[in-house]
PDB file of C-alpha atoms in Angstrom:
ATOM      1  CA  MET A  22     106.456  86.646  69.507  1.00 57.00           C
ATOM      2  CA  PRO A  23     105.411  84.385  72.331  1.00 66.00           C
ATOM      3  CA  ARG A  24     101.715  83.911  72.828  1.00 87.00           C
ATOM      4  CA  ASN A  25     101.721  84.564  76.524  1.00 93.00           C
ATOM      5  CA  LEU A  26     102.458  88.004  78.024  1.00 97.00           C
ATOM      6  CA  LEU A  27     102.607  86.609  81.631  1.00 98.00           C
ATOM      7  CA  TRP A  28     102.654  83.136  82.980  1.00 97.00           C
ATOM      8  CA  THR A  29     103.135  81.603  86.411  1.00 97.00           C
ATOM      9  CA  GLU A  30     105.055  78.420  87.099  1.00 97.00           C
ATOM     10  CA  ARG A  31     104.087  76.350  90.272  1.00 97.00           C
ATOM     11  CA  LEU A  32     103.410  79.615  92.009  1.00 98.00           C
ATOM     12  CA  THR A  33     102.908  79.088  95.771  1.00 98.00           C
ATOM     13  CA  ILE A  34     102.637  81.269  98.889  1.00 97.00           C
ATOM     14  CA  ASP A  35     102.059  80.252 102.512  1.00 97.00           C
ATOM     15  CA  PHE A  36     100.994  82.476 105.287  1.00 95.00           C
ATOM     16  CA  GLY A  37     101.919  80.482 108.431  1.00 90.00           C
ATOM     17  CA  GLY A  38     100.008  77.207 108.080  1.00 89.00           C
ATOM     18  CA  ILE A  39      97.675  78.543 105.354  1.00 94.00           C
ATOM     19  CA  ARG A  40      98.555  77.944 101.653  1.00 96.00           C
ATOM     20  CA  ALA A  41      96.753  80.842  99.856  1.00 97.00           C
ATOM     21  CA  VAL A  42      98.054  80.043  96.429  1.00 97.00           C
ATOM     22  CA  ASP A  43      99.010  76.404  95.679  1.00 97.00           C
ATOM     23  CA  GLY A  44     101.136  75.402  92.802  1.00 97.00           C
ATOM     24  CA  LEU A  45      99.405  77.682  90.355  1.00 98.00           C
ATOM     25  CA  ASP A  46     100.127  77.524  86.665  1.00 97.00           C
ATOM     26  CA  LEU A  47      98.219  80.391  85.013  1.00 97.00           C
ATOM     27  CA  GLU A  48      98.808  82.428  81.791  1.00 97.00           C
ATOM     28  CA  VAL A  49      97.689  85.823  80.498  1.00 98.00           C
ATOM     29  CA  ARG A  50      97.817  85.928  76.753  1.00 97.00           C
ATOM     30  CA  ARG A  51      98.672  88.933  74.695  1.00 95.00           C
ATOM     31  CA  ASP A  52      95.768  91.114  73.602  1.00 94.00           C
ATOM     32  CA  GLU A  53      93.118  89.289  75.747  1.00 97.00           C
ATOM     33  CA  VAL A  54      90.815  90.051  78.682  1.00 98.00           C
ATOM     34  CA  LEU A  55      91.274  87.295  81.099  1.00 98.00           C
ATOM     35  CA  ALA A  56      88.677  87.089  83.990  1.00 98.00           C
ATOM     36  CA  ILE A  57      89.690  85.410  87.213  1.00 98.00           C
ATOM     37  CA  ILE A  58      86.705  84.200  89.325  1.00 97.00           C
ATOM     38  CA  GLY A  59      86.063  82.170  92.472  1.00 95.00           C
ATOM     39  CA  PRO A  60      84.508  82.363  95.833  1.00 93.00           C
ATOM     40  CA  ASN A  61      85.789  84.788  98.413  1.00 91.00           C
ATOM     41  CA  GLY A  62      89.036  83.534  99.828  1.00 92.00           C
ATOM     42  CA  SER A  63      90.032  81.566  96.759  1.00 95.00           C
ATOM     43  CA  GLY A  64      93.335  83.411  96.300  1.00 96.00           C
ATOM     44  CA  LYS A  65      92.458  85.779  93.574  1.00 97.00           C
ATOM     45  CA  THR A  66      93.752  89.021  95.021  1.00 96.00           C
ATOM     46  CA  THR A  67      96.668  87.165  96.585  1.00 97.00           C
ATOM     47  CA  LEU A  68      97.623  86.269  93.044  1.00 98.00           C
ATOM     48  CA  PHE A  69      97.579  89.850  91.997  1.00 98.00           C
ATOM     49  CA  ASN A  70      99.579  90.865  94.997  1.00 97.00           C
ATOM     50  CA  LEU A  71     102.164  88.215  94.014  1.00 97.00           C
ATOM     51  CA  ILE A  72     102.337  89.580  90.477  1.00 98.00           C
ATOM     52  CA  ALA A  73     102.929  93.066  91.791  1.00 96.00           C
ATOM     53  CA  HIS A  74     105.360  91.839  94.386  1.00 96.00           C
ATOM     54  CA  LEU A  75     103.470  93.131  97.344  1.00 95.00           C
ATOM     55  CA  TYR A  76     103.892  89.622  98.436  1.00 96.00           C
ATOM     56  CA  THR A  77     106.956  87.412  97.876  1.00 96.00           C
ATOM     57  CA  PRO A  78     106.170  83.843  96.783  1.00 97.00           C
ATOM     58  CA  THR A  79     107.186  80.870  98.931  1.00 97.00           C
ATOM     59  CA  SER A  80     108.056  79.130  95.707  1.00 97.00           C
ATOM     60  CA  GLY A  81     107.434  79.228  91.980  1.00 97.00           C
ATOM     61  CA  LYS A  82     108.123  81.830  89.168  1.00 96.00           C
ATOM     62  CA  ILE A  83     106.142  84.645  87.495  1.00 98.00           C
ATOM     63  CA  HIS A  84     107.369  85.140  83.922  1.00 97.00           C
ATOM     64  CA  PHE A  85     106.569  88.416  82.182  1.00 97.00           C
ATOM     65  CA  GLY A  86     107.392  89.890  78.690  1.00 95.00           C
ATOM     66  CA  ASN A  87     109.693  89.018  75.861  1.00 91.00           C
ATOM     67  CA  PRO A  88     112.364  88.045  76.697  1.00 93.00           C
ATOM     68  CA  PRO A  89     110.770  86.927  79.851  1.00 94.00           C
ATOM     69  CA  VAL A  90     111.878  88.041  83.374  1.00 96.00           C
ATOM     70  CA  ASP A  91     110.865  86.616  86.672  1.00 95.00           C
ATOM     71  CA  LEU A  92     108.839  89.346  88.351  1.00 96.00           C
ATOM     72  CA  ALA A  93     109.468  87.778  91.777  1.00 92.00           C
ATOM     73  CA  LYS A  94     113.033  89.156  91.569  1.00 94.00           C
ATOM     74  CA  TYR A  95     111.911  92.765  91.080  1.00 96.00           C
ATOM     75  CA  ALA A  96     110.722  95.385  93.485  1.00 94.00           C
ATOM     76  CA  ALA A  97     107.166  96.638  93.216  1.00 91.00           C
ATOM     77  CA  HIS A  98     108.138  99.936  91.575  1.00 88.00           C
ATOM     78  CA  GLU A  99     110.447  98.151  89.094  1.00 93.00           C
ATOM     79  CA  ILE A 100     107.521  95.750  88.073  1.00 94.00           C
ATOM     80  CA  ASN A 101     105.383  98.941  87.168  1.00 92.00           C
ATOM     81  CA  ALA A 102     108.313 100.228  85.137  1.00 90.00           C
ATOM     82  CA  LEU A 103     108.429  96.921  83.347  1.00 94.00           C
ATOM     83  CA  GLY A 104     104.900  97.252  82.294  1.00 94.00           C
ATOM     84  CA  VAL A 105     102.463  95.870  84.873  1.00 97.00           C
ATOM     85  CA  ALA A 106      99.883  98.207  86.602  1.00 96.00           C
ATOM     86  CA  ARG A 107      97.050  97.358  88.858  1.00 95.00           C
ATOM     87  CA  THR A 108      94.003  98.668  90.760  1.00 95.00           C
ATOM     88  CA  PHE A 109      92.824  97.601  94.225  1.00 91.00           C
ATOM     89  CA  GLN A 110      89.558  96.421  95.779  1.00 86.00           C
ATOM     90  CA  THR A 111      89.568  99.449  97.976  1.00 87.00           C
ATOM     91  CA  ILE A 112      90.113 102.875  96.356  1.00 88.00           C
ATOM     92  CA  ARG A 113      93.535 104.311  96.737  1.00 89.00           C
ATOM     93  CA  LEU A 114      93.497 107.849  95.390  1.00 93.00           C
ATOM     94  CA  PHE A 115      94.873 111.119  96.760  1.00 94.00           C
ATOM     95  CA  PRO A 116      91.584 112.674  97.652  1.00 93.00           C
ATOM     96  CA  ASN A 117      92.841 116.269  97.991  1.00 95.00           C
ATOM     97  CA  LEU A 118      94.813 116.243  94.691  1.00 95.00           C
ATOM     98  CA  THR A 119      92.867 117.084  91.524  1.00 96.00           C
ATOM     99  CA  VAL A 120      91.724 114.493  89.079  1.00 96.00           C
ATOM    100  CA  VAL A 121      94.478 115.283  86.597  1.00 95.00           C
ATOM    101  CA  GLU A 122      97.113 115.345  89.319  1.00 94.00           C
ATOM    102  CA  ASN A 123      96.212 111.851  90.396  1.00 94.00           C
ATOM    103  CA  VAL A 124      96.757 110.629  86.844  1.00 95.00           C
ATOM    104  CA  LEU A 125     100.165 112.447  86.606  1.00 93.00           C
ATOM    105  CA  ILE A 126     101.256 110.613  89.738  1.00 91.00           C
ATOM    106  CA  GLY A 127     100.731 107.430  87.837  1.00 89.00           C
ATOM    107  CA  MET A 128     103.438 108.583  85.267  1.00 87.00           C
ATOM    108  CA  ASN A 129     106.008 108.975  87.930  1.00 74.00           C
ATOM    109  CA  ALA A 130     107.741 105.568  87.122  1.00 60.00           C
ATOM    110  CA  ARG A 131     108.545 106.677  83.542  1.00 56.00           C
ATOM    111  CA  LEU A 132     109.122 110.368  83.745  1.00 58.00           C
ATOM    112  CA  LYS A 133     112.698 111.614  83.735  1.00 56.00           C
ATOM    113  CA  GLY A 134     114.075 114.351  85.994  1.00 51.00           C
ATOM    114  CA  GLY A 135     115.345 114.868  89.498  1.00 47.00           C
ATOM    115  CA  LEU A 136     115.638 117.503  92.202  1.00 40.00           C
ATOM    116  CA  ILE A 137     117.751 119.858  90.140  1.00 39.00           C
ATOM    117  CA  SER A 138     115.284 119.800  87.359  1.00 49.00           C
ATOM    118  CA  ALA A 139     112.306 120.181  89.649  1.00 44.00           C
ATOM    119  CA  VAL A 140     113.921 123.337  91.255  1.00 42.00           C
ATOM    120  CA  LEU A 141     115.465 125.042  88.100  1.00 43.00           C
ATOM    121  CA  ARG A 142     112.772 123.951  85.703  1.00 54.00           C
ATOM    122  CA  PRO A 143     114.768 124.048  82.570  1.00 57.00           C
ATOM    123  CA  PRO A 144     112.922 124.190  79.116  1.00 66.00           C
ATOM    124  CA  ARG A 145     113.161 120.431  78.872  1.00 67.00           C
ATOM    125  CA  THR A 146     111.364 119.953  82.213  1.00 63.00           C
ATOM    126  CA  ARG A 147     108.754 122.409  81.305  1.00 69.00           C
ATOM    127  CA  ARG A 148     108.128 120.711  77.984  1.00 77.00           C
ATOM    128  CA  GLN A 149     107.929 117.284  79.717  1.00 71.00           C
ATOM    129  CA  GLU A 150     105.333 118.561  82.177  1.00 79.00           C
ATOM    130  CA  THR A 151     103.296 120.035  79.336  1.00 82.00           C
ATOM    131  CA  GLU A 152     103.400 116.735  77.404  1.00 88.00           C
ATOM    132  CA  ALA A 153     102.489 114.741  80.569  1.00 89.00           C
ATOM    133  CA  GLU A 154      99.497 116.917  81.239  1.00 91.00           C
ATOM    134  CA  GLU A 155      98.260 116.560  77.644  1.00 92.00           C
ATOM    135  CA  GLU A 156      98.613 112.824  77.953  1.00 93.00           C
ATOM    136  CA  ALA A 157      96.782 112.742  81.327  1.00 94.00           C
ATOM    137  CA  LEU A 158      93.888 114.599  79.644  1.00 95.00           C
ATOM    138  CA  GLU A 159      93.885 112.090  76.929  1.00 95.00           C
ATOM    139  CA  ILE A 160      93.737 109.269  79.324  1.00 96.00           C
ATOM    140  CA  LEU A 161      90.857 110.892  81.069  1.00 96.00           C
ATOM    141  CA  SER A 162      88.963 111.330  77.890  1.00 95.00           C
ATOM    142  CA  LEU A 163      88.873 107.475  77.499  1.00 94.00           C
ATOM    143  CA  PHE A 164      86.095 107.588  80.144  1.00 94.00           C
ATOM    144  CA  GLY A 165      83.899 110.038  78.180  1.00 90.00           C
ATOM    145  CA  HIS A 166      82.795 113.241  79.921  1.00 92.00           C
ATOM    146  CA  ARG A 167      82.735 111.758  83.391  1.00 93.00           C
ATOM    147  CA  LEU A 168      86.350 112.460  84.336  1.00 96.00           C
ATOM    148  CA  ILE A 169      87.561 115.002  81.779  1.00 95.00           C
ATOM    149  CA  SER A 170      84.840 117.472  82.834  1.00 95.00           C
ATOM    150  CA  MET A 171      86.104 117.214  86.535  1.00 95.00           C
ATOM    151  CA  TYR A 172      89.876 117.207  85.636  1.00 94.00           C
ATOM    152  CA  ASN A 173      90.773 120.194  87.805  1.00 95.00           C
ATOM    153  CA  GLU A 174      88.416 119.249  90.747  1.00 96.00           C
ATOM    154  CA  PRO A 175      89.691 117.413  93.879  1.00 97.00           C
ATOM    155  CA  ALA A 176      89.317 113.687  93.579  1.00 96.00           C
ATOM    156  CA  PHE A 177      87.164 113.574  96.770  1.00 96.00           C
ATOM    157  CA  THR A 178      84.366 115.373  94.883  1.00 97.00           C
ATOM    158  CA  LEU A 179      83.984 112.528  92.386  1.00 97.00           C
ATOM    159  CA  SER A 180      81.115 110.083  92.678  1.00 95.00           C
ATOM    160  CA  TYR A 181      82.084 106.465  93.894  1.00 95.00           C
ATOM    161  CA  ALA A 182      81.957 105.118  90.418  1.00 95.00           C
ATOM    162  CA  ASN A 183      84.119 107.879  88.951  1.00 96.00           C
ATOM    163  CA  ARG A 184      86.611 107.476  91.773  1.00 96.00           C
ATOM    164  CA  ARG A 185      86.991 103.835  90.623  1.00 95.00           C
ATOM    165  CA  ARG A 186      87.331 105.064  87.021  1.00 96.00           C
ATOM    166  CA  LEU A 187      90.167 107.485  88.088  1.00 97.00           C
ATOM    167  CA  GLU A 188      92.086 104.640  89.808  1.00 96.00           C
ATOM    168  CA  ILE A 189      91.977 102.868  86.430  1.00 97.00           C
ATOM    169  CA  ALA A 190      93.080 106.074  84.627  1.00 96.00           C
ATOM    170  CA  ARG A 191      95.966 106.384  86.991  1.00 95.00           C
ATOM    171  CA  ALA A 192      97.096 102.829  86.385  1.00 95.00           C
ATOM    172  CA  LEU A 193      96.895 103.461  82.619  1.00 96.00           C
ATOM    173  CA  ALA A 194      99.216 106.483  83.032  1.00 94.00           C
ATOM    174  CA  SER A 195     102.286 104.136  83.416  1.00 92.00           C
ATOM    175  CA  ARG A 196     101.521 102.841  79.891  1.00 94.00           C
ATOM    176  CA  PRO A 197     101.257  99.220  81.150  1.00 95.00           C
ATOM    177  CA  LYS A 198     101.424  96.252  78.778  1.00 96.00           C
ATOM    178  CA  LEU A 199      99.227  94.390  81.351  1.00 98.00           C
ATOM    179  CA  LEU A 200      96.530  96.017  83.390  1.00 98.00           C
ATOM    180  CA  LEU A 201      95.391  94.180  86.548  1.00 98.00           C
ATOM    181  CA  LEU A 202      91.861  95.241  87.584  1.00 98.00           C
ATOM    182  CA  ASP A 203      90.740  94.024  91.043  1.00 96.00           C
ATOM    183  CA  GLU A 204      86.925  94.039  91.274  1.00 95.00           C
ATOM    184  CA  PRO A 205      86.459  97.338  89.138  1.00 95.00           C
ATOM    185  CA  ALA A 206      82.628  97.091  89.398  1.00 93.00           C
ATOM    186  CA  ALA A 207      82.619  96.475  93.248  1.00 91.00           C
ATOM    187  CA  GLY A 208      79.748  98.523  94.818  1.00 91.00           C
ATOM    188  CA  MET A 209      78.267  99.699  91.605  1.00 93.00           C
ATOM    189  CA  ASN A 210      74.757  99.495  90.450  1.00 93.00           C
ATOM    190  CA  PRO A 211      73.854  97.629  87.215  1.00 93.00           C
ATOM    191  CA  ASN A 212      73.904 100.782  84.978  1.00 94.00           C
ATOM    192  CA  GLU A 213      77.337 101.757  86.421  1.00 94.00           C
ATOM    193  CA  THR A 214      78.575  98.170  85.864  1.00 94.00           C
ATOM    194  CA  ARG A 215      77.480  98.328  82.225  1.00 95.00           C
ATOM    195  CA  GLU A 216      79.420 101.640  81.718  1.00 95.00           C
ATOM    196  CA  VAL A 217      82.545 100.167  83.412  1.00 94.00           C
ATOM    197  CA  MET A 218      82.237  97.207  81.048  1.00 95.00           C
ATOM    198  CA  GLU A 219      82.385  99.613  78.007  1.00 96.00           C
ATOM    199  CA  ASP A 220      85.271 101.309  79.657  1.00 96.00           C
ATOM    200  CA  ILE A 221      87.261  98.053  79.898  1.00 97.00           C
ATOM    201  CA  ARG A 222      86.323  97.252  76.316  1.00 96.00           C
ATOM    202  CA  ARG A 223      87.673 100.551  75.187  1.00 95.00           C
ATOM    203  CA  ILE A 224      90.941 100.130  77.083  1.00 96.00           C
ATOM    204  CA  HIS A 225      91.466  96.720  75.619  1.00 96.00           C
ATOM    205  CA  GLU A 226      90.716  97.915  72.148  1.00 95.00           C
ATOM    206  CA  GLY A 227      93.514 100.543  72.693  1.00 92.00           C
ATOM    207  CA  GLY A 228      95.987  97.728  72.914  1.00 92.00           C
ATOM    208  CA  ARG A 229      96.137  96.605  76.570  1.00 95.00           C
ATOM    209  CA  SER A 230      96.125  93.116  77.869  1.00 97.00           C
ATOM    210  CA  ILE A 231      93.792  92.833  80.864  1.00 98.00           C
ATOM    211  CA  ALA A 232      93.406  90.548  83.801  1.00 98.00           C
ATOM    212  CA  VAL A 233      90.261  91.293  85.889  1.00 98.00           C
ATOM    213  CA  ILE A 234      89.121  89.771  89.091  1.00 97.00           C
ATOM    214  CA  GLU A 235      85.280  90.234  89.316  1.00 95.00           C
ATOM    215  CA  HIS A 236      82.262  88.669  91.114  1.00 92.00           C
ATOM    216  CA  ASP A 237      79.679  90.254  88.784  1.00 93.00           C
ATOM    217  CA  MET A 238      79.017  87.477  86.233  1.00 93.00           C
ATOM    218  CA  ASN A 239      77.222  89.872  83.839  1.00 92.00           C
ATOM    219  CA  LEU A 240      80.526  91.788  83.464  1.00 95.00           C
ATOM    220  CA  VAL A 241      82.625  88.561  83.216  1.00 96.00           C
ATOM    221  CA  GLU A 242      80.368  87.193  80.536  1.00 96.00           C
ATOM    222  CA  GLY A 243      80.444  90.553  78.665  1.00 95.00           C
ATOM    223  CA  ILE A 244      84.163  91.196  78.504  1.00 96.00           C
ATOM    224  CA  ALA A 245      86.242  88.036  79.091  1.00 97.00           C
ATOM    225  CA  HIS A 246      87.752  86.140  76.177  1.00 97.00           C
ATOM    226  CA  ARG A 247      88.787  83.461  78.636  1.00 97.00           C
ATOM    227  CA  VAL A 248      87.965  82.717  82.313  1.00 98.00           C
ATOM    228  CA  VAL A 249      90.025  81.056  85.020  1.00 98.00           C
ATOM    229  CA  ALA A 250      88.227  79.751  88.156  1.00 97.00           C
ATOM    230  CA  MET A 251      90.144  79.468  91.455  1.00 97.00           C
ATOM    231  CA  ASP A 252      89.299  77.809  94.747  1.00 96.00           C
ATOM    232  CA  HIS A 253      91.487  77.631  97.900  1.00 94.00           C
ATOM    233  CA  GLY A 254      94.425  78.807  95.907  1.00 96.00           C
ATOM    234  CA  VAL A 255      94.135  76.217  93.077  1.00 97.00           C
ATOM    235  CA  LYS A 256      93.005  76.685  89.484  1.00 97.00           C
ATOM    236  CA  ILE A 257      90.009  74.468  89.080  1.00 97.00           C
ATOM    237  CA  ALA A 258      88.727  75.339  85.660  1.00 97.00           C
ATOM    238  CA  GLU A 259      89.734  77.314  82.620  1.00 97.00           C
ATOM    239  CA  GLY A 260      87.968  78.120  79.255  1.00 97.00           C
ATOM    240  CA  SER A 261      85.163  80.276  77.957  1.00 96.00           C
ATOM    241  CA  TYR A 262      82.630  81.642  80.410  1.00 96.00           C
ATOM    242  CA  ARG A 263      80.094  78.934  79.437  1.00 95.00           C
ATOM    243  CA  GLU A 264      82.588  76.213  79.779  1.00 96.00           C
ATOM    244  CA  VAL A 265      83.795  77.360  83.145  1.00 96.00           C
ATOM    245  CA  ARG A 266      80.160  77.971  84.278  1.00 93.00           C
ATOM    246  CA  ALA A 267      79.247  74.404  83.655  1.00 93.00           C
ATOM    247  CA  ASP A 268      82.458  72.863  85.125  1.00 94.00           C
ATOM    248  CA  PRO A 269      81.579  70.423  87.972  1.00 93.00           C
ATOM    249  CA  GLU A 270      84.454  71.707  90.052  1.00 93.00           C
ATOM    250  CA  VAL A 271      83.230  75.292  89.715  1.00 94.00           C
ATOM    251  CA  ILE A 272      79.746  74.262  90.637  1.00 92.00           C
ATOM    252  CA  LYS A 273      81.096  72.464  93.669  1.00 92.00           C
ATOM    253  CA  ALA A 274      83.200  75.595  94.647  1.00 91.00           C
ATOM    254  CA  TYR A 275      80.049  77.942  94.483  1.00 84.00           C
ATOM    255  CA  LEU A 276      77.637  75.710  96.192  1.00 73.00           C
ATOM    256  CA  GLY A 277      76.649  77.321  99.549  1.00 53.00           C
ATOM    257  CA  SER A 278      77.560  80.836  98.292  1.00 49.00           C
ATOM    258  CA  GLY A 279      74.576  81.815  96.316  1.00 50.00           C
ATOM    259  CA  ALA A 280      74.816  79.215  93.529  1.00 49.00           C
ATOM    260  CA  ASN A 281      71.799  78.437  91.321  1.00 49.00           C
ATOM    261  CA  ALA A 282      70.907  75.242  89.691  1.00 40.00           C
ATOM    262  CA  SER A 283      73.868  75.535  87.309  1.00 46.00           C
ATOM    263  CA  GLY A 284      76.293  76.001  90.135  1.00 49.00           C
ATOM    264  CA  MET A 285      77.528  79.494  89.446  1.00 57.00           C
ATOM    265  CA  PRO A 286      75.614  82.664  90.280  1.00 56.00           C
ATOM    266  CA  ALA A 287      73.246  83.907  87.629  1.00 50.00           C
ATOM    267  CA  SER A 288      74.557  86.680  85.266  1.00 49.00           C
ATOM    268  CA  GLY A 289      74.491  89.875  87.228  1.00 46.00           C
ATOM    269  CA  ALA A 290      74.681  88.241  90.552  1.00 50.00           C
ATOM    270  CA  ARG A 291      77.571  88.881  92.981  1.00 48.00           C
ATOM    271  CA  THR A 292      79.179  86.530  95.487  1.00 43.00           C
TER     272      THR A 292
END
């Protein structure tokens, strides 16, 4: 089996006269947690949007799976069905639906059925609904008591940190091979960040490959097997957290945006 689950080949996207991602070669290996870091505007979220085909690349390819397919040739919903799920910087839940209903929506891409089944609800449909709800509750239980205890409450009643957890739970509902997390600890205090770190570890131990964009260096150091640093749409460093932290190009990229003497923000700092 190939070592890489996803890899990009000279991936490029232009917005008018701005090149947001520039000839990027990047890989996400099977069974790893890859952290993608860099100053604001470095192209990190644009990369996730390209993988999920919210944006269409100007040139280059995005290979995924075995045998590999080029994700740039698939629609966003098809990419989810292939095994890629993501969260966003800004929370995108259905606030008036219950916690468990939000997770069930995440299963939509892989559940079978149609209008006739929805109206007539034959035994097969009822059985599928029961199994889906049981699976949704199992996913919620990954986050301890924080979500499972609120499973029948509207999503808007959750705390900010738990709404972020719920968005991750909804992404997991599609049974992704690759989970893309865009700043999962954004807006959280240090204690909440530590808890999210444990959530991500638990999800990875359950067999998921994960790519995470994050500014909190404590989280990056704590969960990442490998780190890629970007700046102005280009990969400027790759390796362990300590290797990337000491890289001269990374130090240069972070200067002027809160860097300490080593160039990158201290662990726990955000940029």
